[in-house]
Coordinates of C-alpha atoms and ligand atoms in Angstrom, one line a residue:
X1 CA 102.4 85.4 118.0
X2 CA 101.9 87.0 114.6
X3 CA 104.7 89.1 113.7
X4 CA 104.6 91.3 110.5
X5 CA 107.8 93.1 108.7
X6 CA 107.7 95.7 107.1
X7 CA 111.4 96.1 105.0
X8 CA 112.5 98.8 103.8
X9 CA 115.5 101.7 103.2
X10 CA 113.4 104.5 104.3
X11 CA 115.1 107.0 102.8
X12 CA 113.0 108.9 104.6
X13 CA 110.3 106.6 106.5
X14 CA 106.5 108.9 104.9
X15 CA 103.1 108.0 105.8
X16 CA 102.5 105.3 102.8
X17 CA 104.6 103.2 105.2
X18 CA 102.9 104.1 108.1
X19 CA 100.0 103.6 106.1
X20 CA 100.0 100.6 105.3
X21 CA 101.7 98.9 108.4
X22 CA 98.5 100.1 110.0
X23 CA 96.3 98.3 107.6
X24 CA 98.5 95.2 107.9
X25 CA 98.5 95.1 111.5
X26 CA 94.5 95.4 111.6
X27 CA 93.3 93.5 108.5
X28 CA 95.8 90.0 109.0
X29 CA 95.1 91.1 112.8
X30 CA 99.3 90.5 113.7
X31 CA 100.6 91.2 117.0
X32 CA 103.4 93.6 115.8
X33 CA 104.6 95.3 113.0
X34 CA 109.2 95.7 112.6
X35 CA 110.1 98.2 110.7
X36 CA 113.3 96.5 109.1
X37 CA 116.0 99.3 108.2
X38 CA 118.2 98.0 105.2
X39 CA 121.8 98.3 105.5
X40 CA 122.2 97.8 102.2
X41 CA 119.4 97.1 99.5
X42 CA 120.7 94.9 96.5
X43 CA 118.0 96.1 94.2
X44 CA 118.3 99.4 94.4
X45 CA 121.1 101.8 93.8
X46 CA 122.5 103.4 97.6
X47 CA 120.4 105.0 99.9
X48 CA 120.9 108.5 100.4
X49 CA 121.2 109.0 103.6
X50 CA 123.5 106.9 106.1
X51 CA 121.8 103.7 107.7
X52 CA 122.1 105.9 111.6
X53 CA 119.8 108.5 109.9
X54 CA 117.4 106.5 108.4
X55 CA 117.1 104.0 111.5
X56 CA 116.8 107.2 113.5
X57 CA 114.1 108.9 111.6
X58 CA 112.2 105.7 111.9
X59 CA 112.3 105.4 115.6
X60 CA 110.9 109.3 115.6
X61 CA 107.7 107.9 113.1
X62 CA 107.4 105.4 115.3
X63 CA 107.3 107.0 119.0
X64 CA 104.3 106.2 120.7
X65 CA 103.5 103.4 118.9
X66 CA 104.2 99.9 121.0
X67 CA 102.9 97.5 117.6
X68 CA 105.1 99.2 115.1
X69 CA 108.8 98.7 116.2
X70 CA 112.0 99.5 114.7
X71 CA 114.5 97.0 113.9
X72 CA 118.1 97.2 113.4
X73 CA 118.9 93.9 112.5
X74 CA 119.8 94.5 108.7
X75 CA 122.0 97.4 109.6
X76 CA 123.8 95.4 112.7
X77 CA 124.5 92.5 109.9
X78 CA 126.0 95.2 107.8
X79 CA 126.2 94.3 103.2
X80 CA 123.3 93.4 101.1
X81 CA 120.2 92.8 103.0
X82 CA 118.3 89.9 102.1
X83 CA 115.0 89.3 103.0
X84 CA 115.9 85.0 103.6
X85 CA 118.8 85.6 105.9
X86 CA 116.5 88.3 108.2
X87 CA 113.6 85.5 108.2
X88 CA 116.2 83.0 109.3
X89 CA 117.1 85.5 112.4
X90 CA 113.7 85.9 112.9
X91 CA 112.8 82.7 113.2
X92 CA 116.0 81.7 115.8
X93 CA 114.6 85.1 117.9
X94 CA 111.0 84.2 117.4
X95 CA 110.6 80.5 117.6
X96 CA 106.9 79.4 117.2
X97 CA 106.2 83.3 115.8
X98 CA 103.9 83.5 112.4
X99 CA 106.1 85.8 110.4
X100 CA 104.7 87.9 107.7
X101 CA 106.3 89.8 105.1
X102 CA 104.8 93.5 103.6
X103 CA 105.9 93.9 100.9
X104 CA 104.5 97.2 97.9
X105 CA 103.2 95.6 94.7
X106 CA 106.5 97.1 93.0
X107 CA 108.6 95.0 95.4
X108 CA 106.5 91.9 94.9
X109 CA 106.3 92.0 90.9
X110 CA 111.0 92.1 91.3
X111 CA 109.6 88.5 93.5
X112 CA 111.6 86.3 91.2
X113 CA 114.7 88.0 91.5
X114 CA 115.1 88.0 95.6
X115 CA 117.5 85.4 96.8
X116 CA 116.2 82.0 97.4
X117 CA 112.1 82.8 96.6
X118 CA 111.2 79.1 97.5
X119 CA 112.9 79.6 101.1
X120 CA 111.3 83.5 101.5
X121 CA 107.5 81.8 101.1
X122 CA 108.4 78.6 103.1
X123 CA 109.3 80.9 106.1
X124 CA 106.6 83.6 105.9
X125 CA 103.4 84.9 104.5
X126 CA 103.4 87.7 102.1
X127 CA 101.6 90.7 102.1
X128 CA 100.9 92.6 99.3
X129 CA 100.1 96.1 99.2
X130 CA 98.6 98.0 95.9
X131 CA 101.1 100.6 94.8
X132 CA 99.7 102.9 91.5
X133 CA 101.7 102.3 88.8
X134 CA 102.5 98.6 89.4
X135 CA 100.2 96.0 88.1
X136 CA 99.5 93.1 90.4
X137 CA 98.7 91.0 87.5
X138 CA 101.8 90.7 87.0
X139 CA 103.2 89.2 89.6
X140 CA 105.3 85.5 89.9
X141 CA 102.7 82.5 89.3
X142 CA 104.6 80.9 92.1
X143 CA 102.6 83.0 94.5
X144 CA 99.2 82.2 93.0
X145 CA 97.0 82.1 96.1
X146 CA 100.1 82.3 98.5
X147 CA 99.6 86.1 99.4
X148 CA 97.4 88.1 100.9
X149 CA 96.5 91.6 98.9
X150 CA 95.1 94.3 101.2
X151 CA 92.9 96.1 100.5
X152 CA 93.4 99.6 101.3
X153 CA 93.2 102.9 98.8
X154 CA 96.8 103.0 96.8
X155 CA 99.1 106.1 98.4
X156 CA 100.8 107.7 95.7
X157 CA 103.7 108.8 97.9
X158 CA 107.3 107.5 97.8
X159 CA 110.6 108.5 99.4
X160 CA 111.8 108.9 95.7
X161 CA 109.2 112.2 95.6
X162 CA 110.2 113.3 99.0
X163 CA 113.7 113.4 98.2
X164 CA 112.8 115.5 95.1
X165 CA 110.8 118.0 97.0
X166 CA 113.4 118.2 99.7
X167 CA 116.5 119.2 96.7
X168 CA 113.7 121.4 95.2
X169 CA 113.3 123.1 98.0
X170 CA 109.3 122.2 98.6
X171 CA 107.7 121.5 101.4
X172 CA 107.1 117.8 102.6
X173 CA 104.8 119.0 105.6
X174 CA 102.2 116.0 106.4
X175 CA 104.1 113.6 104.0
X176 CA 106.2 112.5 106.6
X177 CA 105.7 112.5 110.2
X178 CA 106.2 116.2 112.3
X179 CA 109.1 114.8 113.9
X180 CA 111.0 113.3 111.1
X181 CA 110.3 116.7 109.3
X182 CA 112.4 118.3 111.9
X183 CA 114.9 115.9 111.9
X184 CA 115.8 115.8 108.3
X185 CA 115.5 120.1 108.6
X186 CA 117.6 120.1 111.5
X187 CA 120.4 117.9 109.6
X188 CA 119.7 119.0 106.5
X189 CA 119.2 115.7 104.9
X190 CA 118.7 115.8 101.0
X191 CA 119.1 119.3 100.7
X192 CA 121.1 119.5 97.6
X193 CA 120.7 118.2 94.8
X194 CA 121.8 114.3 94.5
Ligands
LIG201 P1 112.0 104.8 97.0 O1 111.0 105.8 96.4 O2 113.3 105.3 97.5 O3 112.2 103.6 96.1 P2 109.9 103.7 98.7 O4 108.9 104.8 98.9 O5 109.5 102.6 97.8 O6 111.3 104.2 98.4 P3 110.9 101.8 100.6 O7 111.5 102.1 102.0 O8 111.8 101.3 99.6 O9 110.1 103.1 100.2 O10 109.7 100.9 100.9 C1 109.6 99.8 101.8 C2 108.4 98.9 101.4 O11 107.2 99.7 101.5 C3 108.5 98.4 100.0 O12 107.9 97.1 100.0 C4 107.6 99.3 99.2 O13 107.0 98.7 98.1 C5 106.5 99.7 100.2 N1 105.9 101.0 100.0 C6 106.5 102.2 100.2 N2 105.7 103.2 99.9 C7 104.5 102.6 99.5 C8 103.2 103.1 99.1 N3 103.0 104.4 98.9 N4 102.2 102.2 98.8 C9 102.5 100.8 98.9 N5 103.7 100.3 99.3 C10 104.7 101.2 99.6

C-alpha cells in the first residue's frame, strides 16, 4: 500500500492543496492521500483558527472523496507537530505501507531545519511540489535524487492570501471549496483583522 501525506495547518484547507494532493495521488500512483491537521506547527507562528476548525473545514473539502482522508493524529498528540514522530505512528498503524511525504517547495527548501532529517527520508519518500516564489535549486544536497518533483503548473494560492481577503472583506469564492466557504462565513472565521 502506498500511502501519501499531505501535512499541513490549513488555515483554511484552498484548492493548491487539493491541487496538488490530486496530482500526487495520480502521478506516484498512491493508494491514499491523509490530510495531516497540525496541532501545532514549530515553524510557523500560531494558526489562526483553533485545531477543531481547521480539522473540520478539512473534512468538508474532503467529502466525497474516499483517497483523500483527513487525519487527526497531530491534533490528538497535542504540542509541536513533527513530521518524524507522525511517520513513526504511521509506520506502527501502517506496517508494510510505502509512506510518502508532500511536502511545497517552501517547506522543502526549511528541510534542514525539521527534526531529525536523516530519520524523515529513512522512513518516507518526499514529494516535492513547485510553489512560485521558492527556488528548488535551493534545496538540501542531502536530498539530491531522493525526491520526487511533480510536475504540475505552480498555484499561486496560499492560506496566508485567503486570510487577507477574508479580514479585507473580499471574496474567496472558488479559492476554497463551496462548503468550507460557508463554514468559515457561518463562523465567521478570520473576519477581523489579525
Ligand atoms: P500559509 O500561507 O498559512 O503559510 P499554506 O498555504 O502554505 O499556508 P499549509 O497548510 O501550511 O498552507 O500547507 C501545507 C503543505 O502544502 C505545505 O507543504 C505547503 O508547502 C503546501 N502548499 C500549500 N499551498 C501550496 C501551493 N499553492 N502550491 C504548492 N504547495 C502548496
Amino acid at each position: 500500500m502506498k500511502i501519501g501525506i499531505l501535512g499541513g495547518t490549513f488555515d483554511p484547507i484552498h484548492i493548491g492543496h487539493l491541487i496538488i494532493a490530486e496530482e500526487a495521488l495520480w502521478q506516484c500512483r498512491l493508494d491514499s492521500v491523509l490530510f495531516m491537521v497540525t496541532a501545532h506547527p514549530p515553524h510557523k507562528k500560531s494558526p489562526e483558527a483553533p485545531a477543531e476548525d481547521r480539522f473540520t473545514m478539512v473534512e468538508l473539502a474532503l467529502e466525497g472523496e474516499p483517497a483523500f482522508r483527513p487525519s487527526r493524529l497531530e491534533i490528538e498528540r497535542g504540542g509541536n507537530s513533527y513530521t518524524v514522530q507522525t511517520l513513526k505512528e504511521l509506520h506502527r498503524l501502517y506496517p508494510g505501507a510505502e509512506h510518502y511525504w508532500v511536502v511545497g517547495a517552501d517547506s522543502v527548501l526549511e528541510f534542514s531545519t525539521w527534526q531529525s532529517p536523516d530519520d524523515v527520508i529513512q522512513m518516507a519518500n518526499l514529494i516535492v511540489v513547485p510553489r512560485p516564489g521558492f527556488d528548488l535549486s535551493q534545496t538540501d544536497p542531502k536530498l539530491q535524487g531522493k525526491t520526487h518533483v511533480l510536475r504540475t503548473p505552480e498555484i499561486a494560492v496560499s492560506s496566508t492570501i485567503i486570510r487577507a481577503r477574508l479580514h479585507e472583506g473580499k471574496p474567496i469564492r472558488f479559492l476554497v471549496p463551496a462548503a468550507v466557504e460557508r463554514y468559515i462565513l457561518e463562523r465567521g472565521l478570520y473576519c477581523v483583522a489579525g
